GROMACS .gro file of C-alpha atoms in nm:
model
  391
    1MET     CA    1 -15.197   2.872 -13.227
    2GLN     CA    2 -15.216   3.158 -12.976
    3ASP     CA    3 -14.917   3.016 -12.784
    4THR     CA    4 -14.725   2.997 -13.105
    5VAL     CA    5 -14.793   3.355 -13.188
    6LYS     CA    6 -14.693   3.464 -12.839
    7ASN     CA    7 -14.366   3.267 -12.861
    8LYS     CA    8 -14.309   3.430 -13.208
    9ASN     CA    9 -14.350   3.774 -13.057
   10ILE     CA   10 -14.115   3.691 -12.773
   11GLU     CA   11 -13.849   3.569 -13.002
   12GLU     CA   12 -13.884   3.878 -13.210
   13LEU     CA   13 -13.842   4.098 -12.895
   14ARG     CA   14 -13.544   3.888 -12.785
   15LYS     CA   15 -13.379   3.950 -13.134
   16SER     CA   16 -13.453   4.327 -13.104
   17LEU     CA   17 -13.304   4.331 -12.752
   18LEU     CA   18 -12.990   4.163 -12.867
   19GLN     CA   19 -12.952   4.416 -13.149
   20PHE     CA   20 -12.988   4.700 -12.891
   21ILE     CA   21 -12.743   4.546 -12.649
   22HIS     CA   22 -12.465   4.478 -12.912
   23ASN     CA   23 -12.540   4.762 -13.134
   24GLU     CA   24 -12.602   5.051 -12.900
   25LEU     CA   25 -12.580   4.966 -12.529
   26LEU     CA   26 -12.231   4.805 -12.498
   27PRO     CA   27 -12.075   5.059 -12.752
   28PHE     CA   28 -12.220   5.334 -12.537
   29GLU     CA   29 -12.068   5.190 -12.227
   30LYS     CA   30 -11.740   5.159 -12.396
   31ASP     CA   31 -11.741   5.520 -12.527
   32HIS     CA   32 -11.828   5.655 -12.194
   33GLU     CA   33 -11.610   5.425 -11.996
   34ILE     CA   34 -11.888   5.313 -11.781
   35ASP     CA   35 -11.760   5.083 -11.510
   36ALA     CA   36 -12.014   4.897 -11.284
   37GLU     CA   37 -11.786   4.947 -11.003
   38LYS     CA   38 -11.769   5.325 -11.018
   39GLU     CA   39 -12.044   5.576 -10.972
   40ILE     CA   40 -12.238   5.609 -11.302
   41PRO     CA   41 -12.348   5.972 -11.386
   42MET     CA   42 -12.726   6.023 -11.370
   43GLU     CA   43 -12.732   6.145 -11.744
   44GLN     CA   44 -12.614   5.800 -11.839
   45ILE     CA   45 -12.878   5.639 -11.652
   46LYS     CA   46 -13.133   5.864 -11.807
   47TRP     CA   47 -12.989   5.781 -12.161
   48VAL     CA   48 -13.055   5.407 -12.110
   49ARG     CA   49 -13.402   5.463 -11.970
   50LYS     CA   50 -13.513   5.693 -12.243
   51ARG     CA   51 -13.357   5.498 -12.521
   52SER     CA   52 -13.508   5.176 -12.381
   53LYS     CA   53 -13.844   5.349 -12.364
   54GLU     CA   54 -13.818   5.449 -12.726
   55LEU     CA   55 -13.761   5.096 -12.830
   56GLY     CA   56 -14.048   4.961 -12.615
   57PHE     CA   57 -13.835   4.765 -12.367
   58TYR     CA   58 -13.877   4.991 -12.058
   59GLY     CA   59 -14.171   4.863 -11.858
   60ILE     CA   60 -14.245   4.590 -12.118
   61SER     CA   61 -14.455   4.382 -11.876
   62LEU     CA   62 -14.681   4.666 -11.791
   63PRO     CA   63 -15.041   4.660 -11.911
   64LYS     CA   64 -15.084   4.829 -12.263
   65GLU     CA   65 -15.290   5.105 -12.109
   66ALA     CA   66 -15.005   5.176 -11.871
   67GLY     CA   67 -14.745   5.204 -12.160
   68GLY     CA   68 -14.627   4.847 -12.166
   69GLN     CA   69 -14.674   4.549 -12.391
   70ALA     CA   70 -14.834   4.314 -12.134
   71ILE     CA   71 -14.559   4.062 -12.201
   72SER     CA   72 -14.586   3.735 -11.999
   73LEU     CA   73 -14.358   3.669 -11.705
   74LYS     CA   74 -14.201   3.400 -11.918
   75GLY     CA   75 -14.126   3.643 -12.178
   76LEU     CA   76 -13.987   3.889 -11.934
   77CYS     CA   77 -13.756   3.633 -11.780
   78LEU     CA   78 -13.611   3.535 -12.128
   79LEU     CA   79 -13.525   3.903 -12.183
   80LYS     CA   80 -13.373   3.925 -11.827
   81GLU     CA   81 -13.169   3.625 -11.912
   82GLU     CA   82 -13.018   3.792 -12.224
   83LEU     CA   83 -12.946   4.116 -12.031
   84ALA     CA   84 -12.767   3.943 -11.747
   85LYS     CA   85 -12.567   3.730 -11.970
   86SER     CA   86 -12.455   4.039 -12.180
   87GLY     CA   87 -12.232   4.168 -11.901
   88ALA     CA   88 -12.358   4.532 -11.960
   89ALA     CA   89 -12.314   4.745 -11.661
   90LEU     CA   90 -12.652   4.928 -11.728
   91TRP     CA   91 -12.844   4.595 -11.784
   92GLY     CA   92 -13.065   4.649 -11.493
   93HIS     CA   93 -13.213   4.993 -11.639
   94VAL     CA   94 -13.307   4.853 -11.983
   95LEU     CA   95 -13.651   4.691 -11.871
   96GLY     CA   96 -13.687   4.935 -11.582
   97GLU     CA   97 -13.584   4.690 -11.300
   98ILE     CA   98 -13.351   4.926 -11.103
   99GLY     CA   99 -13.564   5.215 -11.003
  100GLY     CA  100 -13.806   5.181 -11.298
  101PRO     CA  101 -14.162   5.066 -11.373
  102LEU     CA  102 -14.090   4.709 -11.295
  103ARG     CA  103 -14.057   4.826 -10.926
  104ILE     CA  104 -14.422   4.931 -10.917
  105GLY     CA  105 -14.592   4.734 -11.197
  106GLN     CA  106 -14.748   4.477 -10.964
  107MET     CA  107 -14.896   4.737 -10.757
  108LEU     CA  108 -15.065   4.963 -11.023
  109LYS     CA  109 -15.407   4.883 -10.887
  110ILE     CA  110 -15.336   5.012 -10.541
  111PHE     CA  111 -15.228   5.374 -10.653
  112THR     CA  112 -15.499   5.616 -10.643
  113PRO     CA  113 -15.568   5.815 -10.972
  114GLU     CA  114 -15.406   6.130 -10.823
  115GLN     CA  115 -15.085   5.911 -10.726
  116ILE     CA  116 -15.075   5.761 -11.079
  117THR     CA  117 -15.066   6.107 -11.238
  118LYS     CA  118 -14.808   6.254 -10.998
  119TYR     CA  119 -14.580   5.952 -10.933
  120VAL     CA  120 -14.648   5.647 -11.155
  121TRP     CA  121 -14.660   5.808 -11.500
  122PRO     CA  122 -14.334   6.005 -11.462
  123VAL     CA  123 -14.163   5.670 -11.376
  124ILE     CA  124 -14.332   5.494 -11.670
  125ASN     CA  125 -14.219   5.764 -11.903
  126ALA     CA  126 -13.860   5.734 -11.787
  127ASP     CA  127 -13.864   6.087 -11.649
  128GLN     CA  128 -13.819   5.972 -11.271
  129GLY     CA  129 -13.698   5.691 -11.074
  130CYS     CA  130 -13.841   5.519 -10.752
  131CYS     CA  131 -13.738   5.270 -10.494
  132PHE     CA  132 -13.900   5.030 -10.240
  133ALA     CA  133 -13.774   5.096  -9.883
  134LEU     CA  134 -13.838   4.817  -9.624
  135SER     CA  135 -13.496   4.690  -9.488
  136GLU     CA  136 -13.359   4.864  -9.191
  137PRO     CA  137 -13.044   4.800  -8.960
  138ASP     CA  138 -13.257   4.586  -8.730
  139ALA     CA  139 -13.531   4.467  -8.972
  140GLY     CA  140 -13.419   4.260  -9.257
  141SER     CA  141 -13.595   3.915  -9.287
  142ASP     CA  142 -13.801   4.013  -8.989
  143ALA     CA  143 -13.997   4.283  -9.161
  144HIS     CA  144 -14.225   4.321  -8.862
  145ALA     CA  145 -13.932   4.475  -8.662
  146ILE     CA  146 -13.925   4.791  -8.854
  147GLN     CA  147 -13.843   5.096  -8.636
  148THR     CA  148 -13.911   5.377  -8.890
  149THR     CA  149 -14.212   5.566  -8.746
  150ALA     CA  150 -14.509   5.773  -8.883
  151VAL     CA  151 -14.702   6.005  -8.661
  152ARG     CA  152 -15.021   6.186  -8.762
  153ASP     CA  153 -14.990   6.574  -8.753
  154GLY     CA  154 -15.307   6.726  -8.892
  155ASN     CA  155 -15.336   6.641  -9.257
  156ASP     CA  156 -14.973   6.518  -9.266
  157TYR     CA  157 -14.762   6.245  -9.119
  158ILE     CA  158 -14.414   6.300  -8.966
  159ILE     CA  159 -14.167   6.017  -9.061
  160GLU     CA  160 -13.864   5.954  -8.848
  161GLY     CA  161 -13.615   5.677  -8.915
  162LYS     CA  162 -13.360   5.505  -9.147
  163LYS     CA  163 -13.373   5.248  -9.421
  164HIS     CA  164 -13.064   5.076  -9.555
  165PHE     CA  165 -12.961   4.840  -9.830
  166ILE     CA  166 -13.224   5.005 -10.055
  167SER     CA  167 -13.165   4.902 -10.421
  168ALA     CA  168 -13.196   5.194 -10.665
  169ALA     CA  169 -13.193   5.452 -10.383
  170PRO     CA  170 -12.933   5.671 -10.543
  171TYR     CA  171 -13.143   5.707 -10.855
  172ALA     CA  172 -13.488   5.759 -10.694
  173ASP     CA  173 -13.706   6.067 -10.693
  174TRP     CA  174 -13.946   5.910 -10.453
  175ALA     CA  175 -13.981   5.596 -10.255
  176ILE     CA  176 -14.239   5.356 -10.124
  177VAL     CA  177 -14.167   5.349  -9.748
  178MET     CA  178 -14.290   5.098  -9.498
  179ALA     CA  179 -14.336   5.281  -9.161
  180LYS     CA  180 -14.468   5.188  -8.829
  181GLU     CA  181 -14.766   5.409  -8.786
  182ILE     CA  182 -14.829   5.515  -8.432
  183MET     CA  183 -15.207   5.545  -8.387
  184GLU     CA  184 -15.369   5.805  -8.166
  185THR     CA  185 -15.531   5.513  -7.976
  186GLY     CA  186 -15.174   5.391  -7.898
  187GLY     CA  187 -15.164   5.104  -8.124
  188GLU     CA  188 -14.922   5.051  -8.411
  189ARG     CA  189 -14.971   4.925  -8.762
  190VAL     CA  190 -14.739   4.903  -9.065
  191THR     CA  191 -14.839   5.151  -9.342
  192ALA     CA  192 -14.684   5.232  -9.683
  193PHE     CA  193 -14.617   5.582  -9.770
  194ILE     CA  194 -14.497   5.752 -10.103
  195VAL     CA  195 -14.217   5.975  -9.986
  196GLU     CA  196 -14.050   6.219 -10.222
  197LYS     CA  197 -13.676   6.301 -10.215
  198GLN     CA  198 -13.578   6.622 -10.025
  199SER     CA  199 -13.529   6.923 -10.233
  200GLN     CA  200 -13.530   7.296 -10.181
  201GLY     CA  201 -13.840   7.385 -10.007
  202ARG     CA  202 -13.977   7.035  -9.991
  203SER     CA  203 -13.955   6.788  -9.714
  204GLY     CA  204 -13.850   6.444  -9.802
  205PHE     CA  205 -13.598   6.174  -9.746
  206GLU     CA  206 -13.230   6.222  -9.780
  207VAL     CA  207 -12.999   5.973  -9.957
  208GLY     CA  208 -12.734   5.860  -9.688
  209ASN     CA  209 -12.433   5.656  -9.730
  210ILE     CA  210 -12.391   5.472 -10.060
  211GLN     CA  211 -12.362   5.111  -9.951
  212ILE     CA  212 -12.125   4.936 -10.189
  213PRO     CA  213 -12.160   4.559 -10.171
  214ILE     CA  214 -11.905   4.291 -10.265
  215SER     CA  215 -11.994   4.340 -10.628
  216GLY     CA  216 -11.853   4.686 -10.608
  217GLU     CA  217 -12.171   4.847 -10.760
  218TRP     CA  218 -12.300   5.198 -10.650
  219SER     CA  219 -12.676   5.125 -10.678
  220THR     CA  220 -12.763   5.079 -10.312
  221ALA     CA  221 -12.779   5.336 -10.025
  222GLU     CA  222 -12.944   5.440  -9.702
  223LEU     CA  223 -13.258   5.659  -9.685
  224LEU     CA  224 -13.272   5.883  -9.399
  225PHE     CA  225 -13.602   6.043  -9.265
  226ARG     CA  226 -13.554   6.349  -9.033
  227GLN     CA  227 -13.891   6.510  -8.940
  228CYS     CA  228 -13.996   6.415  -9.280
  229ARG     CA  229 -14.357   6.565  -9.356
  230VAL     CA  230 -14.570   6.367  -9.592
  231PRO     CA  231 -14.941   6.441  -9.664
  232ALA     CA  232 -15.193   6.168  -9.571
  233SER     CA  233 -15.290   6.151  -9.935
  234ASN     CA  234 -14.963   5.983  -9.993
  235ILE     CA  235 -15.054   5.661  -9.800
  236LEU     CA  236 -15.032   5.381 -10.059
  237GLY     CA  237 -15.311   5.133 -10.030
  238GLN     CA  238 -15.493   5.084  -9.699
  239PRO     CA  239 -15.343   5.198  -9.369
  240GLY     CA  240 -15.206   4.896  -9.186
  241LYS     CA  241 -15.164   4.693  -9.511
  242GLY     CA  242 -14.816   4.797  -9.575
  243LEU     CA  243 -14.658   4.465  -9.539
  244LEU     CA  244 -14.901   4.319  -9.774
  245LEU     CA  245 -14.765   4.524 -10.055
  246GLY     CA  246 -14.431   4.360 -10.014
  247LEU     CA  247 -14.566   4.010  -9.991
  248SER     CA  248 -14.792   4.054 -10.293
  249ARG     CA  249 -14.468   4.101 -10.513
  250ILE     CA  250 -14.244   3.864 -10.333
  251ASN     CA  251 -14.334   3.521 -10.495
  252GLU     CA  252 -14.300   3.656 -10.850
  253ASN     CA  253 -13.985   3.841 -10.778
  254ARG     CA  254 -13.812   3.544 -10.612
  255ALA     CA  255 -13.888   3.331 -10.918
  256SER     CA  256 -13.798   3.598 -11.176
  257TRP     CA  257 -13.470   3.678 -11.026
  258GLY     CA  258 -13.378   3.317 -11.115
  259ALA     CA  259 -13.343   3.439 -11.473
  260THR     CA  260 -13.082   3.695 -11.376
  261TYR     CA  261 -12.889   3.429 -11.184
  262LEU     CA  262 -12.912   3.181 -11.493
  263GLY     CA  263 -12.800   3.469 -11.737
  264VAL     CA  264 -12.491   3.533 -11.534
  265ALA     CA  265 -12.427   3.149 -11.494
  266GLN     CA  266 -12.465   3.109 -11.876
  267ARG     CA  267 -12.215   3.380 -11.939
  268LEU     CA  268 -11.969   3.215 -11.707
  269LEU     CA  269 -12.017   2.881 -11.885
  270GLU     CA  270 -11.981   3.034 -12.241
  271LEU     CA  271 -11.661   3.219 -12.135
  272SER     CA  272 -11.524   2.903 -11.977
  273ILE     CA  273 -11.594   2.704 -12.299
  274HIS     CA  274 -11.412   2.970 -12.505
  275HIS     CA  275 -11.125   2.964 -12.272
  276ALA     CA  276 -11.102   2.592 -12.275
  277LYS     CA  277 -11.073   2.591 -12.649
  278GLU     CA  278 -10.819   2.872 -12.660
  279ARG     CA  279 -10.598   2.815 -12.369
  280ILE     CA  280 -10.288   2.586 -12.457
  281GLN     CA  281 -10.109   2.384 -12.193
  282PHE     CA  282  -9.872   2.087 -12.243
  283GLY     CA  283  -9.920   2.138 -12.629
  284ARG     CA  284 -10.301   2.115 -12.645
  285PRO     CA  285 -10.607   2.308 -12.553
  286ILE     CA  286 -10.703   2.256 -12.182
  287GLY     CA  287 -11.063   2.151 -12.309
  288GLU     CA  288 -10.910   1.815 -12.417
  289PHE     CA  289 -10.829   1.731 -12.049
  290GLN     CA  290 -11.105   1.518 -11.887
  291VAL     CA  291 -11.095   1.722 -11.563
  292ILE     CA  292 -11.199   2.044 -11.756
  293GLN     CA  293 -11.452   1.846 -11.962
  294HIS     CA  294 -11.613   1.727 -11.652
  295MET     CA  295 -11.633   2.073 -11.489
  296LEU     CA  296 -11.796   2.216 -11.814
  297SER     CA  297 -12.045   1.924 -11.815
  298GLU     CA  298 -12.140   1.981 -11.460
  299MET     CA  299 -12.180   2.347 -11.522
  300ALA     CA  300 -12.413   2.300 -11.819
  301THR     CA  301 -12.612   2.024 -11.652
  302GLU     CA  302 -12.697   2.234 -11.338
  303ILE     CA  303 -12.778   2.538 -11.545
  304TYR     CA  304 -13.016   2.324 -11.758
  305ALA     CA  305 -13.175   2.180 -11.443
  306ALA     CA  306 -13.219   2.538 -11.293
  307ARG     CA  307 -13.368   2.665 -11.611
  308CYS     CA  308 -13.615   2.385 -11.642
  309MET     CA  309 -13.731   2.447 -11.273
  310LEU     CA  310 -13.743   2.828 -11.331
  311TYR     CA  311 -13.960   2.805 -11.640
  312ASP     CA  312 -14.195   2.551 -11.485
  313VAL     CA  313 -14.262   2.775 -11.202
  314ILE     CA  314 -14.280   3.084 -11.423
  315GLU     CA  315 -14.555   2.909 -11.622
  316LYS     CA  316 -14.750   2.847 -11.315
  317VAL     CA  317 -14.724   3.208 -11.219
  318ASP     CA  318 -14.851   3.312 -11.568
  319ASN     CA  319 -15.142   3.080 -11.517
  320GLY     CA  320 -15.239   3.218 -11.185
  321GLU     CA  321 -15.131   2.929 -10.974
  322GLU     CA  322 -15.005   2.935 -10.623
  323VAL     CA  323 -14.612   2.910 -10.622
  324ARG     CA  324 -14.511   3.033 -10.274
  325GLY     CA  325 -14.303   2.725 -10.201
  326ALA     CA  326 -14.182   2.663 -10.548
  327SER     CA  327 -14.056   3.029 -10.601
  328SER     CA  328 -13.839   2.982 -10.295
  329MET     CA  329 -13.707   2.664 -10.443
  330VAL     CA  330 -13.614   2.851 -10.764
  331LYS     CA  331 -13.445   3.120 -10.554
  332VAL     CA  332 -13.243   2.870 -10.351
  333PHE     CA  333 -13.135   2.644 -10.636
  334SER     CA  334 -13.063   2.895 -10.901
  335SER     CA  335 -12.872   3.119 -10.674
  336GLU     CA  336 -12.659   2.824 -10.553
  337VAL     CA  337 -12.614   2.696 -10.916
  338ALA     CA  338 -12.476   3.032 -11.008
  339CYS     CA  339 -12.226   3.009 -10.727
  340ARG     CA  340 -12.110   2.656 -10.819
  341VAL     CA  341 -12.084   2.758 -11.182
  342ALA     CA  342 -11.865   3.053 -11.091
  343ASP     CA  343 -11.642   2.863 -10.865
  344LYS     CA  344 -11.571   2.610 -11.143
  345ALA     CA  345 -11.515   2.896 -11.379
  346VAL     CA  346 -11.242   3.028 -11.180
  347GLN     CA  347 -11.082   2.703 -11.149
  348ILE     CA  348 -11.095   2.668 -11.537
  349PHE     CA  349 -10.943   3.019 -11.579
  350GLY     CA  350 -10.687   2.968 -11.306
  351GLY     CA  351 -10.479   3.280 -11.231
  352GLN     CA  352 -10.667   3.487 -11.494
  353GLY     CA  353 -10.990   3.426 -11.312
  354LEU     CA  354 -10.848   3.579 -10.981
  355MET     CA  355 -10.727   3.901 -11.126
  356LYS     CA  356 -10.912   4.208 -11.055
  357GLY     CA  357 -11.088   4.355 -11.354
  358HIS     CA  358 -11.133   4.006 -11.522
  359PRO     CA  359 -11.513   3.942 -11.599
  360VAL     CA  360 -11.492   3.598 -11.410
  361GLU     CA  361 -11.354   3.754 -11.102
  362LYS     CA  362 -11.619   4.020 -11.106
  363MET     CA  363 -11.899   3.773 -11.157
  364TYR     CA  364 -11.761   3.553 -10.890
  365ARG     CA  365 -11.823   3.837 -10.652
  366ASP     CA  366 -12.162   3.914 -10.804
  367VAL     CA  367 -12.314   3.552 -10.763
  368ARG     CA  368 -12.210   3.543 -10.391
  369MET     CA  369 -12.485   3.813 -10.326
  370PHE     CA  370 -12.741   3.597 -10.495
  371ARG     CA  371 -12.773   3.371 -10.191
  372ILE     CA  372 -12.856   3.682  -9.977
  373LEU     CA  373 -13.063   3.920 -10.191
  374THR     CA  374 -13.436   3.903 -10.194
  375GLY     CA  375 -13.424   3.667  -9.899
  376THR     CA  376 -13.137   3.445  -9.795
  377THR     CA  377 -13.132   3.076  -9.877
  378GLU     CA  378 -13.205   2.990  -9.506
  379VAL     CA  379 -13.528   3.213  -9.515
  380GLN     CA  380 -13.626   3.041  -9.840
  381LYS     CA  381 -13.576   2.687  -9.680
  382ASN     CA  382 -13.819   2.799  -9.400
  383THR     CA  383 -14.071   2.914  -9.660
  384ILE     CA  384 -14.043   2.574  -9.842
  385ALA     CA  385 -14.079   2.378  -9.517
  386LYS     CA  386 -14.381   2.560  -9.410
  387GLU     CA  387 -14.550   2.508  -9.735
  388LEU     CA  388 -14.465   2.128  -9.715
  389LEU     CA  389 -14.592   2.099  -9.367
  390LYS     CA  390 -14.922   2.265  -9.473
  391LYS     CA  391 -14.990   1.961  -9.686
   0.00000   0.00000   0.00000
């Protein structure tokens, strides 16, 4: 009975989200000529954050005492699928994924009461944005190779270095920064710091180059630390435990990103089906040709298989089970399914699917990133193999 009630609530949330997407979000983007491949003004980012907060979507998976609805990971993934499938340029801001509370929700217990008041609540209330800064030019998959340093200076730390490929950096008011703490004894350890954005009279990080990936989106940038002074009270968690913060959220993140990949793949399939019915060649719809039917069948079958895998693992996460290897399987399979679906969609659309500005062409570029983001396919296979060999 309890599961039925939960599923009913999730279905009601899904319907409410679809109403928001089609009645408000997409019309807003059209009225303001928002393009995912152009810089999106901060006031428009703030609008979607605030409106989503009013409707209860922003930070929906947070505990109720933190302003959320304590929705399960399964429910969150179902909503993520709908957002990714919508094609909205601002989709990642609705639930608070890009620079919002979903970035920090899994770490709420680690923040001190003072840090929660100063940093966490402004993000939950959609007044500020944040980002998670780990990657560097020489430290991607090898997180232990970070070169950004933190040196104690009285009651402060001086941080020097550069982070890159930091998602949500252009929208962040503060960042969780992994730095190599140089200890007075001469040793080193990785510690996490809360670092504010530089402003007049306040030391902090600077936003460097906006790093535009193959998708054309402006949501990733460098963070620069030049004699950046941070109070010791801004250490997040225990000194020397910085990398554990990233690892504590990685399994759930890898699995849940599969919902985004499947949402995009589902949109590609639906567009392809519509095109197959409407496109006339040799006097009949191309959907009547067996070769097109087979491509559509293969797309649908792979999406179905990936979705079954995704929600099987998500259910295990919700039940508190260990999913390290399985979450990597979801990441590998769903990202590669999205790529194969996109490739078939281009074939079905033909020349139209190659044209700049066509949604299929855009998604074809988007999905190529999926096999790199949040850990490459090769890194995931290493993780899967290690888990297998443990057994």
